[in-house]
Tab-separated table of C-alpha atoms in Angstrom:
chain	number	residue	atom	x	y	z
W	1166	MET	CA	-28.914	27.033	18.304
W	1167	ARG	CA	-26.710	23.995	18.511
W	1168	GLU	CA	-24.711	23.920	21.556
W	1169	SER	CA	-20.726	23.895	21.223
W	1170	GLN	CA	-18.745	21.013	22.001
W	1171	LEU	CA	-15.380	20.477	24.014
W	1172	SER	CA	-12.779	18.004	23.201
W	1173	TRP	CA	-9.594	17.440	24.659
W	1174	GLN	CA	-6.255	18.047	23.185
W	1175	PRO	CA	-2.426	17.681	24.700
W	1176	VAL	CA	-0.544	20.513	25.652
W	1177	PHE	CA	2.158	21.348	23.216
W	1178	SER	CA	5.770	22.661	24.257
W	1179	LEU	CA	5.977	26.490	24.473
W	1180	SER	CA	8.110	27.269	21.827
W	1181	ARG	CA	5.127	26.018	19.342
W	1182	LYS	CA	2.225	28.349	20.581
W	1183	PRO	CA	1.556	31.722	18.979
W	1184	VAL	CA	2.345	35.148	20.255
W	1185	ARG	CA	0.201	35.595	23.101
W	1186	ARG	CA	-0.340	39.029	25.015
W	1187	PRO	CA	1.390	38.969	28.339
W	1188	ARG	CA	-0.521	37.879	30.942
W	1189	THR	CA	0.320	36.303	34.757
W	1190	ARG	CA	0.492	32.396	34.375
W	1191	ARG	CA	0.477	29.894	36.767
W	1192	PRO	CA	3.266	27.255	36.787
W	1193	ASN	CA	2.582	24.004	34.373
W	1194	THR	CA	3.347	21.144	36.931
W	1195	ASN	CA	1.918	18.579	34.577
W	1196	PRO	CA	3.556	18.421	31.430
W	1197	HIS	CA	0.558	16.103	30.316
W	1198	GLN	CA	-2.442	18.415	31.417
W	1199	LEU	CA	-5.265	18.601	28.990
W	1200	GLN	CA	-6.379	21.468	27.558
W	1201	PHE	CA	-9.848	22.491	25.938
W	1202	ILE	CA	-10.795	23.384	22.122
W	1203	VAL	CA	-14.026	24.712	21.180
W	1204	GLU	CA	-15.624	22.635	18.402
W	1205	HIS	CA	-18.685	22.818	15.984
W	1206	PRO	CA	-19.994	19.536	14.879
W	1207	SER	CA	-21.259	19.277	11.606
W	1208	GLN	CA	-25.029	18.982	11.232
W	1209	GLU	CA	-26.314	15.167	11.477
W	1210	GLN	CA	-28.017	13.477	8.718
W	1211	ASP	CA	-31.724	13.013	9.258
W	1212	SER	CA	-31.985	9.327	9.269
W	1213	ILE	CA	-34.823	6.501	8.458
W	1214	PRO	CA	-35.126	3.384	10.617
W	1215	PHE	CA	-34.737	0.044	9.223
W	1216	VAL	CA	-37.650	-2.458	9.115
W	1217	LYS	CA	-35.852	-4.519	12.388
W	1218	ASP	CA	-37.783	-7.491	11.468
W	1219	ASN	CA	-36.372	-8.004	8.148
W	1220	LEU	CA	-32.944	-7.619	9.351
W	1221	CYS	CA	-32.771	-10.603	11.792
W	1222	CYS	CA	-29.960	-12.107	9.826
W	1223	LEU	CA	-28.042	-9.336	10.280
W	1224	ASP	CA	-26.817	-10.438	13.797
W	1225	TRP	CA	-24.241	-12.551	12.286
W	1226	LEU	CA	-21.700	-9.536	12.743
W	1227	PHE	CA	-22.073	-9.581	16.218
W	1228	ASN	CA	-20.707	-13.070	16.450
W	1229	ASP	CA	-17.774	-12.089	14.924
W	1230	PHE	CA	-16.393	-10.280	18.030
W	1231	HIS	CA	-15.577	-13.458	20.198
W	1232	THR	CA	-14.122	-12.209	23.269
W	1233	ARG	CA	-11.561	-9.599	21.945
W	1234	PRO	CA	-12.714	-5.875	23.278
W	1235	ILE	CA	-12.920	-2.953	20.875
W	1236	ILE	CA	-12.790	0.317	21.674
W	1237	SER	CA	-15.505	2.585	20.028
W	1238	SER	CA	-14.572	4.892	17.527
W	1239	PRO	CA	-15.029	8.557	17.867
W	1240	ASP	CA	-17.631	10.481	15.921
W	1241	LEU	CA	-14.878	12.138	12.723
W	1242	ASN	CA	-17.741	13.829	11.217
W	1243	ALA	CA	-16.669	16.856	13.306
W	1244	SER	CA	-15.587	20.133	11.017
W	1245	HIS	CA	-12.278	20.681	13.175
W	1246	ARG	CA	-11.373	17.286	14.134
W	1247	ILE	CA	-7.574	17.495	14.779
W	1248	ALA	CA	-5.385	14.808	13.514
W	1249	THR	CA	-3.341	14.569	16.530
W	1250	GLU	CA	-6.424	13.673	18.695
W	1251	ARG	CA	-6.238	10.146	20.456
W	1252	LEU	CA	-8.108	7.753	18.355
W	1253	PRO	CA	-9.210	4.550	19.350
W	1254	TYR	CA	-6.933	2.268	17.150
W	1255	PRO	CA	-3.056	3.023	16.625
W	1256	HIS	CA	-1.948	4.695	13.509
W	1257	SER	CA	-2.181	2.196	10.237
W	1258	ARG	CA	1.132	0.981	8.770
W	1259	ILE	CA	-0.387	1.413	5.399
W	1260	ASP	CA	-0.523	5.184	5.908
W	1261	GLN	CA	3.253	5.081	4.821
W	1262	CYS	CA	2.554	2.585	2.214
W	1263	LEU	CA	2.141	5.574	-0.310
W	1264	PRO	CA	3.855	8.966	-0.059
W	1265	GLY	CA	2.354	12.227	0.574
W	1266	HIS	CA	-0.562	12.312	2.883
W	1267	SER	CA	-2.402	15.594	1.947
W	1268	SER	CA	-2.395	18.415	-0.728
W	1269	GLU	CA	-1.644	21.643	-0.345
W	1270	GLY	CA	-4.949	22.656	-0.322
W	1271	GLU	CA	-5.644	20.338	2.812
W	1272	ALA	CA	-2.733	22.108	4.567
W	1273	GLU	CA	-4.020	25.304	3.936
W	1274	ARG	CA	-7.662	24.142	4.936
W	1275	SER	CA	-5.800	23.145	7.926
W	1276	GLY	CA	-4.252	26.030	8.711
W	1277	ALA	CA	-7.159	28.164	8.628
W	1278	SER	CA	-9.048	26.080	11.199
W	1279	VAL	CA	-6.063	26.454	13.263
W	1280	LEU	CA	-6.343	30.371	13.239
W	1281	SER	CA	-10.006	30.198	13.961
W	1282	LEU	CA	-9.674	27.911	16.837
W	1283	THR	CA	-7.243	30.292	18.040
W	1284	THR	CA	-9.034	33.235	17.910
W	1285	GLN	CA	-12.140	31.717	19.567
W	1286	CYS	CA	-9.810	30.455	22.314
W	1287	GLU	CA	-7.989	33.957	22.612
W	1288	GLU	CA	-11.584	35.764	22.920
W	1289	LEU	CA	-12.588	32.997	25.547
W	1290	SER	CA	-9.362	33.539	27.588
W	1291	ILE	CA	-8.918	29.659	26.995
W	1292	PRO	CA	-5.095	28.480	26.330
W	1293	THR	CA	-4.498	27.475	23.050
W	1294	CYS	CA	-2.164	25.180	21.141
W	1295	ILE	CA	-0.922	24.189	17.518
W	1296	PRO	CA	-1.667	20.829	15.963
W	1297	SER	CA	1.471	19.307	14.873
W	1298	GLY	CA	-0.390	17.141	12.190
W	1299	VAL	CA	-2.720	17.997	9.157
W	1300	LEU	CA	-6.667	18.015	9.922
W	1301	TYR	CA	-9.033	15.488	8.717
W	1302	SER	CA	-12.879	15.694	8.837
W	1303	THR	CA	-13.473	12.143	8.101
W	1304	LEU	CA	-11.574	8.640	7.911
W	1305	GLY	CA	-11.854	8.666	3.647
W	1306	GLN	CA	-9.499	11.855	4.246
W	1307	ARG	CA	-7.128	10.748	6.357
W	1308	TYR	CA	-6.540	7.200	4.481
W	1309	HIS	CA	-7.223	8.980	0.899
W	1310	ASN	CA	-3.859	7.557	-0.875
W	1311	VAL	CA	-4.523	4.193	0.508
W	1312	LEU	CA	-8.041	3.885	-0.660
W	1313	GLU	CA	-6.759	5.226	-4.000
W	1314	ARG	CA	-4.273	2.487	-4.024
W	1315	TYR	CA	-6.806	0.062	-3.107
W	1316	ASN	CA	-8.785	0.871	-6.242
W	1317	ALA	CA	-6.169	0.666	-8.579
W	1318	GLU	CA	-4.666	-2.410	-7.775
W	1319	PHE	CA	-6.159	-4.715	-4.632
W	1320	CYS	CA	-9.488	-4.569	-5.985
W	1321	GLN	CA	-8.869	-6.026	-9.332
W	1322	ILE	CA	-7.209	-9.268	-7.724
W	1323	PRO	CA	-10.697	-11.293	-6.824
W	1324	LEU	CA	-11.591	-10.838	-10.853
W	1325	THR	CA	-10.743	-12.879	-13.863
W	1326	SER	CA	-10.361	-9.411	-15.418
W	1327	ASP	CA	-11.110	-6.014	-14.557
W	1328	PHE	CA	-14.130	-3.836	-15.368
W	1329	ARG	CA	-15.600	-0.323	-14.788
W	1330	VAL	CA	-18.547	-1.671	-12.391
W	1331	ASN	CA	-15.806	-3.537	-10.179
W	1332	PRO	CA	-17.865	-4.837	-7.598
W	1333	PHE	CA	-14.933	-4.926	-5.086
W	1334	GLN	CA	-14.081	-0.910	-5.725
W	1335	TYR	CA	-14.174	1.224	-3.102
W	1336	ARG	CA	-16.934	4.234	-4.003
W	1337	GLN	CA	-15.814	7.922	-3.058
W	1338	GLY	CA	-19.369	9.234	-4.136
W	1339	SER	CA	-20.865	9.519	-0.440
W	1340	ASP	CA	-19.410	11.867	1.231
W	1341	PRO	CA	-18.720	11.060	4.006
W	1342	SER	CA	-17.886	7.373	3.473
W	1343	PRO	CA	-19.647	5.702	6.610
W	1344	MET	CA	-16.805	4.525	9.301
W	1345	PHE	CA	-17.631	0.906	8.751
W	1346	LEU	CA	-16.899	0.832	4.953
W	1347	VAL	CA	-13.873	2.815	4.994
W	1348	HIS	CA	-12.390	0.422	7.647
W	1349	ALA	CA	-13.204	-2.663	6.044
W	1350	VAL	CA	-11.479	-1.145	2.819
W	1351	MET	CA	-8.402	-0.576	5.301
W	1352	ALA	CA	-8.382	-4.142	6.479
W	1353	LEU	CA	-8.353	-5.617	2.964
W	1354	ALA	CA	-5.746	-3.177	1.776
W	1355	GLY	CA	-3.777	-3.857	4.565
W	1356	HIS	CA	-3.457	-7.489	4.433
W	1357	HIS	CA	-2.404	-7.259	0.810
W	1358	VAL	CA	0.766	-5.145	2.285
W	1359	LYS	CA	1.142	-7.494	5.197
W	1360	SER	CA	0.237	-4.399	7.897
W	1361	THR	CA	-0.309	-5.624	11.361
W	1362	SER	CA	-3.115	-3.076	11.680
W	1363	SER	CA	-5.419	-4.955	9.026
W	1364	ASP	CA	-7.023	-7.070	11.977
W	1365	ILE	CA	-7.743	-3.982	13.982
W	1366	HIS	CA	-9.555	-2.079	10.937
W	1367	ARG	CA	-11.673	-5.463	10.388
W	1368	HIS	CA	-12.591	-5.556	14.058
W	1369	ALA	CA	-13.582	-1.938	13.634
W	1370	ALA	CA	-15.964	-2.372	10.552
W	1371	LEU	CA	-17.849	-4.896	12.318
W	1372	GLN	CA	-18.512	-3.308	15.328
W	1373	SER	CA	-19.249	0.263	13.112
W	1374	LEU	CA	-21.348	-1.725	11.076
W	1375	CYS	CA	-23.150	-3.319	14.105
W	1376	GLU	CA	-24.092	-0.233	15.675
W	1377	ASN	CA	-25.847	1.191	12.591
W	1378	LEU	CA	-27.436	-1.619	11.286
W	1379	ASP	CA	-30.781	-0.067	13.018
W	1380	ARG	CA	-30.990	2.826	10.437
W	1381	TYR	CA	-29.850	4.237	7.216
W	1382	TYR	CA	-29.168	7.585	5.310
W	1383	GLY	CA	-31.184	6.943	2.156
W	1384	ALA	CA	-29.899	4.833	-0.559
W	1385	GLU	CA	-26.387	5.296	-0.287
W	1386	TYR	CA	-26.096	4.251	3.052
W	1387	ARG	CA	-28.005	1.108	1.913
W	1388	TYR	CA	-25.407	0.553	-0.993
W	1389	SER	CA	-22.633	1.177	1.609
W	1390	ILE	CA	-23.699	-1.756	4.025
W	1391	LEU	CA	-23.853	-4.354	0.711
W	1392	ASP	CA	-20.268	-2.673	-0.396
W	1393	THR	CA	-19.100	-3.623	3.261
W	1394	ILE	CA	-20.537	-6.849	3.581
W	1395	ILE	CA	-19.162	-7.697	-0.229
W	1396	ILE	CA	-15.407	-6.409	0.774
W	1397	LEU	CA	-15.573	-8.279	4.120
W	1398	PHE	CA	-16.436	-11.582	2.324
W	1399	SER	CA	-13.704	-10.598	0.036
W	1400	LEU	CA	-11.312	-10.377	3.271
W	1401	HIS	CA	-12.081	-13.720	4.860
W	1402	GLU	CA	-11.288	-15.279	1.298
W	1403	THR	CA	-7.556	-13.762	2.004
W	1404	GLN	CA	-7.334	-15.892	5.441
W	1405	SER	CA	-8.668	-19.407	4.490
W	1406	ALA	CA	-10.797	-21.482	2.717
W	1407	LEU	CA	-13.068	-22.363	6.031
W	1408	GLY	CA	-14.699	-19.635	7.150
W	1409	THR	CA	-18.424	-18.308	8.147
W	1410	TRP	CA	-19.490	-17.919	4.646
W	1411	ARG	CA	-23.143	-18.463	5.239
W	1412	THR	CA	-23.329	-15.809	7.765
W	1413	HIS	CA	-22.363	-12.854	5.305
W	1414	LEU	CA	-24.896	-14.361	2.604
W	1415	LEU	CA	-27.329	-14.247	5.156
W	1416	GLY	CA	-26.564	-10.681	6.265
W	1417	ALA	CA	-26.781	-9.596	2.316
W	1418	TYR	CA	-30.296	-11.358	2.099
W	1419	GLY	CA	-31.394	-9.716	5.113
W	1420	LEU	CA	-30.522	-6.475	3.509
W	1421	PHE	CA	-32.147	-6.909	0.240
W	1422	GLU	CA	-35.320	-8.409	1.647
W	1423	ALA	CA	-35.512	-5.627	4.061
W	1424	CYS	CA	-35.062	-2.967	1.674
W	1425	GLY	CA	-37.638	-3.545	-1.142
W	1426	GLY	CA	-36.755	-7.387	-2.096
W	1427	ILE	CA	-34.405	-8.082	-5.175
W	1428	ASP	CA	-36.653	-6.214	-7.721
W	1429	LYS	CA	-35.621	-3.059	-6.193
W	1430	TRP	CA	-31.855	-3.992	-6.217
W	1431	VAL	CA	-31.373	-5.196	-9.897
W	1432	THR	CA	-31.666	-1.425	-11.523
W	1433	SER	CA	-27.989	-0.397	-11.793
W	1434	ALA	CA	-25.046	-2.184	-13.016
W	1435	ARG	CA	-23.253	-1.619	-10.027
W	1436	THR	CA	-25.801	-3.570	-7.898
W	1437	GLN	CA	-26.214	-6.500	-10.591
W	1438	VAL	CA	-22.717	-6.922	-10.484
W	1439	GLN	CA	-22.567	-7.460	-6.795
W	1440	ILE	CA	-25.860	-9.536	-6.337
W	1441	GLY	CA	-24.147	-11.520	-9.093
W	1442	ILE	CA	-20.603	-12.151	-7.347
W	1443	LEU	CA	-22.982	-12.883	-3.996
W	1444	LEU	CA	-25.072	-15.693	-6.115
W	1445	TRP	CA	-21.878	-17.089	-7.149
W	1446	TRP	CA	-20.420	-17.405	-4.046
W	1447	ASP	CA	-23.655	-18.800	-2.329
W	1448	ALA	CA	-23.652	-21.418	-5.192
W	1449	ILE	CA	-19.788	-22.509	-4.912
W	1450	THR	CA	-20.308	-22.842	-0.994
W	1451	SER	CA	-23.379	-24.713	-1.528
W	1452	LEU	CA	-21.686	-26.929	-4.315
W	1453	ALA	CA	-18.611	-27.793	-2.321
W	1454	ASN	CA	-20.521	-28.698	1.311
W	1455	ARG	CA	-24.048	-30.192	-0.524
W	1456	GLU	CA	-26.309	-27.937	1.029
W	1457	ASP	CA	-29.188	-25.639	0.543
W	1458	CYS	CA	-28.333	-22.180	-1.205
W	1459	VAL	CA	-28.896	-18.780	1.260
W	1460	PHE	CA	-30.581	-16.904	-1.924
W	1461	PRO	CA	-33.548	-18.426	-3.507
W	1462	TYR	CA	-33.308	-19.176	-7.583
W	1463	ALA	CA	-35.764	-16.191	-8.017
W	1464	TYR	CA	-32.762	-13.586	-7.327
W	1465	LEU	CA	-31.125	-15.309	-10.275
W	1466	GLU	CA	-33.722	-14.927	-12.716
W	1467	SER	CA	-34.486	-11.447	-11.647
W	1468	LEU	CA	-30.660	-10.728	-12.379
W	1469	LEU	CA	-30.901	-12.498	-15.428
W	1470	SER	CA	-33.811	-10.609	-16.780
W	1471	LYS	CA	-31.573	-7.271	-16.622
W	1472	TYR	CA	-28.570	-8.742	-17.570
W	1473	ASN	CA	-27.207	-7.696	-21.037
W	1474	GLY	CA	-22.965	-8.682	-20.595
W	1475	GLN	CA	-21.730	-5.199	-21.700
W	1476	GLU	CA	-20.797	-3.343	-18.768
W	1477	TRP	CA	-20.093	-6.800	-16.696
W	1478	ASP	CA	-19.994	-10.284	-17.531
W	1479	PHE	CA	-19.794	-13.466	-15.502
W	1480	PHE	CA	-16.681	-14.680	-17.372
W	1481	ARG	CA	-15.019	-11.548	-16.178
W	1482	LEU	CA	-16.330	-11.703	-12.630
W	1483	CYS	CA	-15.463	-15.354	-11.831
W	1484	GLY	CA	-13.944	-17.225	-14.837
W	1485	CYS	CA	-16.958	-19.125	-15.451
W	1486	PRO	CA	-19.307	-18.540	-18.643
W	1487	LEU	CA	-22.890	-17.660	-18.250
W	1488	ASN	CA	-24.256	-20.736	-19.512
W	1489	LEU	CA	-22.060	-22.885	-16.925
W	1490	VAL	CA	-23.125	-20.551	-14.381
W	1491	LYS	CA	-26.918	-21.392	-14.972
W	1492	LEU	CA	-25.752	-24.936	-14.527
W	1493	VAL	CA	-23.618	-24.396	-11.232
W	1494	MET	CA	-26.874	-22.775	-9.648
W	1495	GLN	CA	-28.845	-25.943	-10.722
W	1496	LEU	CA	-26.347	-28.671	-9.498
W	1497	ALA	CA	-25.759	-26.746	-6.314
W	1498	ARG	CA	-29.476	-27.176	-5.535
W	1499	LEU	CA	-29.691	-30.993	-6.418
W	1500	ALA	CA	-26.891	-31.704	-4.676
W	1501	ALA	CA	-28.386	-30.415	-1.593
W	1502	GLU	CA	-31.674	-32.372	-2.469
W	1503	LYS	CA	-29.594	-35.425	-3.173
W	1504	ARG	CA	-27.677	-35.298	0.030
W	1505	ARG	CA	-30.935	-35.099	2.124
W	1506	SER	CA	-32.371	-37.942	0.124
W	1507	SER	CA	-29.394	-40.101	1.265
W	1508	LEU	CA	-30.132	-39.076	5.030
W	1509	ASN	CA	-34.092	-40.191	4.901
W	1510	LEU	CA	-34.581	-43.994	4.293
W	1511	PHE	CA	-38.071	-43.333	2.501
W	1512	ALA	CA	-36.914	-40.593	0.408
W	1513	THR	CA	-35.936	-41.372	-3.521
W	1514	PHE	CA	-33.981	-38.604	-5.831
W	1515	ASP	CA	-35.391	-38.663	-9.164
W	1516	ASN	CA	-31.800	-38.537	-11.580
W	1517	THR	CA	-33.808	-36.839	-14.486
W	1518	THR	CA	-32.963	-33.320	-14.096
W	1519	VAL	CA	-29.076	-34.490	-13.695
W	1520	SER	CA	-29.157	-36.460	-16.680
W	1521	LEU	CA	-30.365	-33.413	-18.364
W	1522	LEU	CA	-27.687	-31.147	-17.219
W	1523	GLU	CA	-25.208	-33.593	-18.055
W	1524	ASN	CA	-26.039	-33.656	-21.443
W	1525	SER	CA	-25.673	-30.461	-21.764
W	1526	LEU	CA	-22.165	-29.856	-20.070
W	1527	GLU	CA	-21.244	-32.803	-22.693
W	1528	SER	CA	-22.727	-31.123	-25.622
W	1529	TRP	CA	-21.283	-27.428	-24.458
W	1530	ARG	CA	-18.563	-25.959	-26.629
W	1531	HIS	CA	-16.653	-22.433	-26.230
W	1532	VAL	CA	-17.772	-20.106	-28.767
W	1533	SER	CA	-14.798	-17.437	-29.503
W	1534	PRO	CA	-16.312	-13.517	-30.391
W	1535	PRO	CA	-15.693	-12.161	-33.694
W	1536	ALA	CA	-12.964	-9.899	-31.567
W	1537	ALA	CA	-10.985	-12.839	-30.663
W	1538	VAL	CA	-9.466	-12.854	-33.895
W	1539	GLN	CA	-8.069	-8.962	-34.095
W	1540	ASP	CA	-4.600	-9.218	-32.877
W	1541	GLU	CA	-2.139	-11.435	-31.193
W	1542	GLU	CA	-3.160	-10.216	-27.413
W	1543	SER	CA	-6.960	-10.696	-28.079
W	1544	MET	CA	-6.285	-14.409	-29.615
W	1545	GLN	CA	-4.026	-15.139	-26.445
W	1546	GLN	CA	-7.251	-13.835	-24.388
W	1547	ASP	CA	-9.650	-16.053	-25.961
W	1548	VAL	CA	-6.915	-19.406	-25.480
W	1549	GLU	CA	-7.221	-18.423	-21.846
W	1550	ASN	CA	-10.776	-18.037	-21.767
W	1551	VAL	CA	-11.098	-21.582	-23.145
W	1552	HIS	CA	-8.686	-23.193	-20.619
W	1553	CYS	CA	-10.768	-21.807	-17.861
W	1554	SER	CA	-13.942	-22.823	-19.391
W	1555	GLU	CA	-13.118	-26.348	-20.020
W	1556	ALA	CA	-11.431	-26.927	-16.773
W	1557	TRP	CA	-15.169	-25.828	-15.266
W	1558	ARG	CA	-16.908	-27.979	-17.889
W	1559	ASN	CA	-14.839	-30.784	-16.939
W	1560	GLY	CA	-14.834	-30.138	-13.456
W	1561	LEU	CA	-18.903	-29.954	-12.917
W	1562	LEU	CA	-18.844	-33.459	-15.121
W	1563	LEU	CA	-16.517	-34.906	-12.541
W	1564	TYR	CA	-18.774	-33.419	-9.944
W	1565	VAL	CA	-21.992	-34.969	-11.356
W	1566	TYR	CA	-20.357	-38.577	-11.426
W	1567	ARG	CA	-19.179	-38.361	-7.663
W	1568	VAL	CA	-22.322	-36.681	-6.209
W	1569	PHE	CA	-25.027	-38.285	-8.178
W	1570	GLN	CA	-23.569	-41.520	-9.988
W	1571	TRP	CA	-20.680	-42.807	-8.063
W	1572	VAL	CA	-21.427	-45.733	-5.516
W	1573	PRO	CA	-18.868	-46.033	-2.711
W	1574	GLY	CA	-16.767	-49.122	-3.467
W	1575	CYS	CA	-17.106	-49.461	-7.192
W	1576	SER	CA	-14.065	-48.485	-9.146
W	1577	VAL	CA	-13.666	-45.199	-11.012
W	1578	PRO	CA	-14.717	-45.608	-15.078
W	1579	VAL	CA	-11.678	-44.653	-17.022
W	1580	HIS	CA	-13.620	-41.557	-18.859
W	1581	ILE	CA	-13.929	-40.037	-15.344
W	1582	LEU	CA	-10.155	-40.363	-14.753
W	1583	TYR	CA	-9.499	-38.843	-18.469
W	1584	ARG	CA	-11.643	-35.771	-17.363
W	1585	ALA	CA	-9.533	-35.351	-14.481
W	1586	ARG	CA	-6.424	-35.025	-16.402
W	1587	ILE	CA	-8.047	-32.795	-18.913
W	1588	ILE	CA	-8.575	-30.364	-16.027
W	1589	MET	CA	-4.723	-30.652	-15.590
W	1590	ASP	CA	-4.113	-29.318	-18.944
W	1591	HIS	CA	-6.842	-26.500	-18.957
W	1592	VAL	CA	-6.680	-25.410	-15.367
W	1593	VAL	CA	-5.892	-21.498	-15.174
W	1594	ALA	CA	-6.507	-20.642	-11.697
W	1595	SER	CA	-10.010	-22.248	-10.785
W	1596	LEU	CA	-9.786	-23.674	-7.537
W	1597	LEU	CA	-12.910	-25.844	-7.270
W	1598	PRO	CA	-12.107	-27.904	-10.432
W	1599	LEU	CA	-8.786	-28.484	-9.855
W	1600	LEU	CA	-10.096	-29.821	-6.455
W	1601	PHE	CA	-12.442	-32.140	-8.262
W	1602	ALA	CA	-9.527	-33.230	-10.211
W	1603	GLY	CA	-6.639	-33.789	-7.713
W	1604	CYS	CA	-8.914	-36.043	-5.676
W	1605	GLU	CA	-9.258	-38.404	-8.667
W	1606	LEU	CA	-5.553	-38.784	-9.903
W	1607	GLN	CA	-3.012	-40.823	-7.860
W	1608	ASP	CA	-0.056	-39.836	-9.877
W	1609	PRO	CA	2.297	-38.621	-7.365
W	1610	SER	CA	4.353	-36.259	-10.180
W	1611	LEU	CA	0.357	-34.363	-10.379
W	1612	HIS	CA	0.103	-34.127	-6.839
W	1613	ARG	CA	3.133	-32.201	-6.749
W	1614	LYS	CA	2.023	-30.238	-9.539
W	1615	ILE	CA	-1.578	-29.325	-8.029
W	1616	LEU	CA	0.256	-28.589	-4.453
W	1617	GLY	CA	2.651	-26.290	-6.607
W	1618	LEU	CA	-0.178	-24.484	-8.631
W	1619	CYS	CA	-2.114	-24.093	-5.048
W	1620	ALA	CA	1.325	-22.533	-3.571
W	1621	SER	CA	1.993	-20.353	-6.866
W	1622	TRP	CA	-1.801	-18.965	-6.741
W	1623	ASN	CA	-1.702	-18.234	-2.764
W	1624	ASP	CA	1.694	-16.003	-3.317
W	1625	ARG	CA	0.488	-14.222	-6.324
W	1626	THR	CA	-2.973	-13.330	-5.028
W	1627	GLY	CA	-2.585	-13.232	-1.516
W	1628	PHE	CA	-5.989	-15.104	-1.389
W	1629	HIS	CA	-4.986	-18.233	1.267
W	1630	MET	CA	-7.910	-20.239	0.505
W	1631	PHE	CA	-5.362	-21.283	-1.910
W	1632	ASN	CA	-3.073	-22.390	0.318
W	1633	THR	CA	-5.785	-23.860	2.815
W	1634	THR	CA	-6.591	-26.258	0.096
W	1635	ILE	CA	-3.521	-28.051	0.187
W	1636	PRO	CA	-4.135	-30.416	3.695
W	1637	LEU	CA	-7.550	-31.166	2.488
W	1638	LEU	CA	-5.950	-32.654	-0.664
W	1639	GLU	CA	-3.363	-34.354	1.183
W	1640	VAL	CA	-5.797	-35.874	3.674
W	1641	VAL	CA	-7.988	-37.383	0.621
W	1642	TRP	CA	-4.997	-38.626	-0.700
W	1643	ALA	CA	-3.390	-40.048	2.629
W	1644	GLU	CA	-6.745	-41.977	3.052
W	1645	GLN	CA	-7.402	-43.185	-0.597
W	1646	LYS	CA	-3.871	-45.226	-0.103
W	1647	ILE	CA	-4.784	-46.719	3.304
W	1648	LYS	CA	-8.526	-47.662	2.499
W	1649	GLY	CA	-8.404	-47.958	-1.154
W	1650	PHE	CA	-8.987	-45.634	-4.099
W	1651	GLU	CA	-12.395	-46.652	-4.425
W	1652	ASN	CA	-13.675	-45.768	-0.987
W	1653	VAL	CA	-12.709	-42.323	-0.102
W	1654	TRP	CA	-14.161	-39.309	-1.777
W	1655	TRP	CA	-13.455	-35.545	-0.823
W	1656	GLY	CA	-17.251	-35.360	0.411
W	1657	GLN	CA	-16.343	-37.789	3.286
W	1658	VAL	CA	-13.548	-35.152	4.151
W	1659	ILE	CA	-15.369	-32.102	4.360
W	1660	GLU	CA	-18.602	-33.583	6.445
W	1661	ARG	CA	-15.929	-34.565	8.678
W	1662	GLN	CA	-14.578	-30.821	8.872
W	1663	HIS	CA	-18.531	-29.773	9.313
W	1664	ALA	CA	-18.547	-32.652	12.391
W	1665	SER	CA	-15.196	-31.135	14.090
W	1666	ASP	CA	-16.874	-27.798	13.941
W	1667	SER	CA	-20.221	-28.483	15.454
W	1668	CYS	CA	-19.293	-26.839	18.901
W	1669	SER	CA	-18.409	-23.625	17.024
W	1670	PRO	CA	-21.672	-20.808	17.335
W	1671	LEU	CA	-21.057	-20.046	14.056
W	1672	GLU	CA	-21.120	-22.730	10.939
W	1673	MET	CA	-17.873	-23.258	9.437
W	1674	ARG	CA	-17.578	-24.337	5.780
W	1675	ILE	CA	-15.402	-24.704	3.085
W	1676	PHE	CA	-15.238	-22.259	0.217
W	1677	PHE	CA	-13.210	-22.494	-2.959
W	1678	GLY	CA	-13.841	-19.134	-4.789
């Protein structure tokens, strides 16, 4: 039989105590005296150990603590945990962002638990007290209202348009939800309501996740780890365009490989869309930094073998249609190969594949679905899809020229400048094509318009990677004035950024959504 556990509880005022049998009392000389309450912990779930050899990539999480001390969170799975108990983090201000912290049913259950504890302590002749707050057995119950608002509002912000299997949504199926997942969601929600507790929840999520990487409780626990990695990546997007993006991607890749490989994960729409956003982030990071992708191309092939475009699609996920997504994935890998060959005097790069991709981009056109002409709203949506797709198409053509064809010192052809102007006409909220266009344009009025777009997107979405793109553009423009427009491009500025962060234990890279 499992022994009862004891936990401490501050003494409350005498006016709030239940009626007691008269007995001789000792004077209470210490107003902060701690009393003990008997608790019955819930049955722990059986755990299955991870294959640790395949999880070496997940050590990235430990590096995120730096030197900031973190206090371990208590086990909140006990059936009679009391909300007034001292917690290792302050009460979140997000708790007040929505009214109503509990239902009447929760209050009744809380009252029943208090009476049960009082009866037990009476029998044991232990002094008792009535807690002032509502009882919560899990963090998910405590932050229920904030988690509900996150699902209804905040998790939709990174998407072009929302859909049922939103990869950023907090899944409430697991009971109780792992602490690291709840803390990660609270951190991201806290950012959007400008709560000072956001950073506290973020560090708590990282610490809890680190402590639980060596085991999982069935499939749901694995999926919760994946959910947490994606939410933490999205949280870091809100902070800056410069971050340790590859460490998140390496953590996810290690999780997939440790749990059966990609073919074991593409069996549901939920995991498919999560893999899709990870592959997209991987390609965009590699595209801008001209480095190898974390995920092998076989991951994309396995995903596309299950992809049907019904429950989710790439355009709603990232604002880029599937055919262009495939070209992004290929260009990212070719750019890394091109950069390696440029650093090796004895290596040559074959431009044949690049030429084929360029022809594909030149001939690609948006095809409106039949549903696009049903009503005015659907027609407006289709027009926005055209603008976004054309921004990506022309942006990728600019990328092909600068990375694979341009020779430093040579003037830029007029048709390249024309594509940069086209992007300005089409751009909706696609940051990377806007960066490519901005670096090709010399008109000060267009510079001001680009900076205005970045500032507007930053304010509307709360994703500060838009705002941190501004100084990068300003550096490019300033150097073009000094050294000549034909001698400066965005790749040189990004490479210098890498060099300036070379002393960091983690790789800092540029990311443009």
